[in-house]
Coordinates of C-alpha atoms and ligand atoms in Angstrom, one line a residue:
M273 CA -23.8 -72.9 -42.6
I274 CA -22.6 -72.3 -39.0
K275 CA -18.8 -72.7 -38.5
P276 CA -18.3 -75.0 -35.6
L277 CA -16.2 -73.8 -32.6
V278 CA -14.4 -75.9 -30.0
A279 CA -13.0 -74.2 -27.0
G280 CA -10.6 -75.5 -24.4
N281 CA -11.0 -74.2 -20.8
W282 CA -7.8 -74.9 -19.0
K283 CA -9.1 -73.6 -15.7
M284 CA -6.5 -73.1 -13.0
H285 CA -4.0 -75.7 -14.3
G286 CA -0.4 -75.7 -15.5
N287 CA 2.5 -73.3 -15.6
T288 CA 4.0 -71.1 -18.3
A289 CA 6.0 -74.0 -19.8
T290 CA 3.1 -76.5 -19.9
A291 CA 0.8 -73.9 -21.3
S292 CA 3.2 -72.9 -24.1
N293 CA 4.0 -76.5 -24.9
L294 CA 0.3 -77.5 -25.1
A295 CA -0.5 -74.4 -27.3
A296 CA 2.5 -75.2 -29.5
Q297 CA 1.4 -78.8 -30.1
L298 CA -2.1 -77.6 -31.1
A299 CA -0.6 -74.9 -33.3
E300 CA 1.5 -77.4 -35.1
Q301 CA -1.4 -79.7 -35.8
W302 CA -4.3 -77.3 -36.2
G303 CA -2.6 -74.0 -37.0
D304 CA -4.0 -73.6 -40.5
N305 CA -7.2 -75.6 -40.3
L306 CA -10.2 -73.3 -41.0
A307 CA -12.9 -76.1 -40.7
V308 CA -13.4 -75.6 -37.0
E309 CA -12.6 -72.5 -34.9
M310 CA -10.3 -73.5 -32.0
V311 CA -10.2 -71.1 -29.0
L312 CA -7.9 -71.7 -26.0
F313 CA -8.7 -70.3 -22.5
P314 CA -5.6 -70.5 -20.4
P315 CA -5.3 -68.8 -17.0
F316 CA -4.7 -65.0 -17.2
V317 CA -1.0 -65.2 -16.4
H318 CA -0.4 -67.6 -19.3
L319 CA -2.2 -65.6 -21.9
S320 CA 0.8 -63.9 -23.5
A321 CA 2.8 -67.2 -23.6
V322 CA -0.1 -69.0 -25.3
K323 CA -0.7 -66.1 -27.7
A324 CA 3.0 -66.2 -28.7
A325 CA 2.8 -70.0 -29.2
V326 CA -0.2 -69.7 -31.6
A327 CA 1.0 -66.6 -33.4
N328 CA 0.6 -66.8 -37.2
T329 CA -2.1 -69.5 -36.8
V330 CA -5.9 -69.5 -36.9
I331 CA -6.1 -70.5 -33.3
A332 CA -7.7 -67.8 -31.1
V333 CA -7.2 -67.1 -27.4
G334 CA -9.6 -66.0 -24.7
A335 CA -9.8 -65.3 -21.0
Q336 CA -11.7 -67.2 -18.4
N337 CA -13.1 -64.2 -16.7
I338 CA -13.5 -60.4 -17.1
S339 CA -14.3 -57.5 -14.8
Q340 CA -17.7 -55.8 -15.3
H341 CA -15.8 -52.5 -14.7
S342 CA -13.7 -50.8 -17.4
S343 CA -11.0 -49.5 -15.0
G344 CA -10.5 -48.2 -11.5
A345 CA -9.8 -49.3 -7.9
Y346 CA -10.8 -53.0 -8.3
T347 CA -7.8 -54.8 -6.8
G348 CA -7.2 -58.2 -8.4
E349 CA -9.6 -57.6 -11.3
I350 CA -8.8 -57.7 -15.1
S351 CA -10.6 -55.4 -17.5
G352 CA -11.7 -56.1 -21.0
A353 CA -9.2 -53.6 -22.4
M354 CA -6.4 -55.5 -20.7
L355 CA -7.6 -58.7 -22.2
V356 CA -7.6 -57.1 -25.7
D357 CA -4.1 -55.8 -25.0
Q358 CA -3.0 -59.4 -24.3
G359 CA -4.4 -60.5 -27.6
C360 CA -7.7 -62.1 -26.5
D361 CA -10.6 -62.3 -28.9
F362 CA -12.9 -64.2 -26.6
V363 CA -13.9 -64.4 -22.9
L364 CA -16.0 -66.9 -20.9
V365 CA -18.8 -65.3 -18.9
G366 CA -21.1 -67.0 -16.5
H367 CA -19.2 -70.3 -16.2
S368 CA -20.9 -72.3 -13.5
E369 CA -17.8 -72.3 -11.3
R370 CA -17.9 -68.5 -11.3
R371 CA -21.6 -68.5 -10.6
E372 CA -21.4 -71.1 -7.8
L373 CA -18.0 -70.5 -6.2
F374 CA -17.7 -66.8 -6.7
S375 CA -21.4 -65.9 -6.3
E376 CA -21.9 -64.3 -9.8
S377 CA -25.5 -63.5 -10.2
N378 CA -27.4 -63.4 -13.6
Q379 CA -27.1 -59.6 -13.3
T380 CA -23.3 -59.7 -12.8
V381 CA -22.9 -62.1 -15.7
A382 CA -25.0 -59.8 -17.9
E383 CA -22.7 -56.8 -16.9
K384 CA -19.6 -58.9 -17.7
F385 CA -21.1 -59.9 -21.1
K386 CA -21.7 -56.2 -21.8
A387 CA -18.2 -55.2 -20.7
A388 CA -16.8 -57.8 -23.1
Q389 CA -18.7 -56.6 -26.1
D390 CA -18.0 -53.0 -25.3
V391 CA -14.3 -53.7 -26.0
G392 CA -14.9 -56.0 -29.0
L393 CA -14.4 -59.3 -27.3
T394 CA -16.8 -62.2 -28.2
P395 CA -18.3 -63.5 -25.0
I396 CA -19.1 -67.2 -24.6
L397 CA -22.1 -67.1 -22.3
C398 CA -22.3 -70.3 -20.2
V399 CA -25.7 -71.4 -18.9
G400 CA -26.9 -74.6 -17.3
E401 CA -28.9 -76.1 -14.6
S402 CA -27.9 -77.9 -11.4
L403 CA -28.8 -81.6 -10.7
Q404 CA -31.5 -80.6 -8.4
Q405 CA -33.0 -78.2 -10.9
R406 CA -33.0 -80.9 -13.5
Q407 CA -34.6 -83.4 -11.1
Q408 CA -37.3 -80.8 -10.4
E409 CA -37.8 -80.3 -14.2
Q410 CA -36.7 -76.7 -14.1
T411 CA -33.9 -77.1 -16.7
L412 CA -35.5 -75.1 -19.5
D413 CA -36.8 -72.3 -17.2
V414 CA -33.4 -71.9 -15.5
V415 CA -31.5 -71.7 -18.8
A416 CA -34.1 -69.3 -20.3
A417 CA -33.8 -67.0 -17.3
Q418 CA -30.0 -67.0 -17.5
I419 CA -30.2 -66.0 -21.1
A420 CA -33.1 -63.5 -20.6
A421 CA -31.0 -61.6 -18.0
V422 CA -28.4 -60.9 -20.6
I423 CA -30.9 -60.1 -23.3
D424 CA -32.4 -57.5 -20.9
C425 CA -29.0 -55.9 -20.4
V426 CA -27.6 -55.8 -24.0
G427 CA -30.6 -56.6 -26.3
L428 CA -31.4 -59.7 -28.3
N429 CA -29.2 -58.9 -31.3
N430 CA -26.1 -58.5 -29.2
V431 CA -26.7 -61.9 -27.5
C432 CA -27.2 -63.5 -30.9
R433 CA -23.7 -62.3 -32.1
A434 CA -22.0 -64.0 -29.2
V435 CA -21.6 -67.7 -28.5
I436 CA -23.7 -69.6 -25.9
A437 CA -22.5 -72.7 -24.2
Y438 CA -25.0 -75.0 -22.5
E439 CA -23.2 -76.7 -19.7
P440 CA -25.3 -78.7 -17.2
V441 CA -23.7 -78.2 -13.9
W442 CA -24.0 -81.8 -13.0
A443 CA -21.9 -82.8 -16.0
I444 CA -19.0 -80.4 -15.5
G445 CA -15.9 -82.2 -14.3
T446 CA -17.9 -85.2 -13.1
G447 CA -17.4 -87.6 -16.0
E448 CA -21.2 -87.6 -16.5
V449 CA -22.2 -86.3 -20.0
A450 CA -25.7 -85.2 -21.0
S451 CA -27.1 -87.6 -23.5
P452 CA -27.2 -86.2 -27.1
E453 CA -31.0 -86.0 -26.7
Q454 CA -30.9 -84.1 -23.4
A455 CA -28.4 -81.7 -24.9
Q456 CA -30.3 -81.2 -28.1
Q457 CA -33.6 -80.6 -26.2
V458 CA -32.0 -77.6 -24.3
H459 CA -30.1 -76.4 -27.4
S460 CA -33.3 -76.3 -29.4
A461 CA -35.1 -74.4 -26.6
I462 CA -32.3 -71.8 -26.6
R463 CA -32.5 -71.6 -30.4
A464 CA -36.3 -71.0 -30.1
Q465 CA -35.7 -68.3 -27.4
L466 CA -33.3 -66.4 -29.7
G467 CA -35.8 -66.6 -32.6
E468 CA -35.0 -65.4 -36.1
A469 CA -32.0 -63.4 -34.9
G470 CA -30.4 -66.5 -33.5
V471 CA -30.5 -68.9 -36.5
E472 CA -26.7 -68.5 -36.9
T473 CA -25.7 -68.2 -33.3
R474 CA -23.2 -70.8 -32.2
L475 CA -24.5 -73.0 -29.5
L476 CA -21.8 -75.2 -27.8
Y477 CA -22.3 -78.1 -25.4
G478 CA -20.0 -78.5 -22.4
G479 CA -19.8 -81.0 -19.6
S480 CA -17.3 -83.9 -19.5
V481 CA -16.9 -83.9 -23.3
K482 CA -14.4 -86.5 -24.5
A483 CA -13.5 -87.8 -28.0
S484 CA -15.7 -90.9 -27.1
S485 CA -18.8 -88.8 -26.5
A486 CA -18.2 -85.8 -28.9
A487 CA -19.2 -87.5 -32.2
E488 CA -22.8 -88.1 -31.2
L489 CA -23.2 -84.7 -29.5
F490 CA -21.8 -82.8 -32.4
T491 CA -24.2 -84.4 -34.9
Q492 CA -27.2 -83.0 -33.1
Q493 CA -29.0 -80.3 -35.1
D494 CA -28.5 -77.4 -32.7
I495 CA -25.0 -78.2 -31.3
N496 CA -22.3 -76.3 -33.1
G497 CA -19.3 -77.4 -31.1
G498 CA -18.1 -77.8 -27.6
L499 CA -16.6 -76.2 -24.5
V500 CA -14.1 -78.7 -23.2
G501 CA -12.5 -78.6 -19.7
G502 CA -10.5 -81.5 -18.5
A503 CA -10.0 -83.2 -21.9
S504 CA -8.6 -79.9 -23.4
L505 CA -5.4 -80.3 -21.3
E506 CA -4.2 -83.2 -23.4
A507 CA -3.3 -82.2 -26.9
Q508 CA -4.2 -85.4 -28.7
E509 CA -7.5 -85.9 -26.9
F510 CA -8.5 -82.2 -27.6
L511 CA -7.5 -82.5 -31.3
N512 CA -9.6 -85.6 -31.6
I513 CA -12.6 -83.7 -30.2
V514 CA -12.0 -80.8 -32.5
K515 CA -11.8 -83.0 -35.6
L516 CA -15.2 -84.5 -34.7
A517 CA -16.7 -81.1 -35.0
E518 CA -15.7 -80.8 -38.6
Ligands
LIG862 C1 -15.9 -76.6 -18.4 O1 -15.0 -76.2 -17.7 O2 -16.5 -75.7 -19.0 C2 -16.1 -78.0 -18.6 C3 -17.1 -78.4 -19.5 O3 -15.3 -78.9 -18.0 P1 -15.2 -80.5 -18.2 O4 -15.1 -80.7 -19.7 O5 -14.0 -80.9 -17.4 O6 -16.5 -81.1 -17.6

């Protein structure tokens, strides 16, 4: 039995007060619930406030990005050890906004994945195709190549002990959700790519998930939870999504 995981990616929103407040509301209502693992991804500068707000609860905290380097002259970057020091257990790698807007290649994503595991963080590897790639029927090839690049770097078993989030780029922040069948098709291809080693790997769906769409997505065989952007900024909506993963 795979324990579901629902993650909230707060992106570049809020301030210390709103971040603490949102985390405190979630802590109050989900702080001791072990049925679904909840992970919050605030901006770097709000990590310590969020960590304090969820102290003594089962809610975990993660960062939205990590440097592939362990330390040194990399102005503006944040290392894995620094994230651990802030109380992080998870980190997002390969989010499509990082791939597209900050030119992160499959190789860079693989190096970041490795940097995360080297310090004991669990990476959530984000993969997904653009609208054009879907229209050209390249979805499964694109996703397989994104995962293969990480397998080449760290090995299959290390990929399998992480979390993978399938996030079609055309569905992120657009209000357009993949149908449960579209999502399941990709999730089952990912499961097949991982083989025996990946039967327990958590595969999340992300892309405009709301409480109204989560139920059907979460009942698909190879969907083990969600990575939620916009809808994770509102406590009640996010909690409703988390409950649907139970
Ligand atoms: C995301 O940021 O990973 C995401 C899925 O965002 P949204 O839910 O807003 O589409």
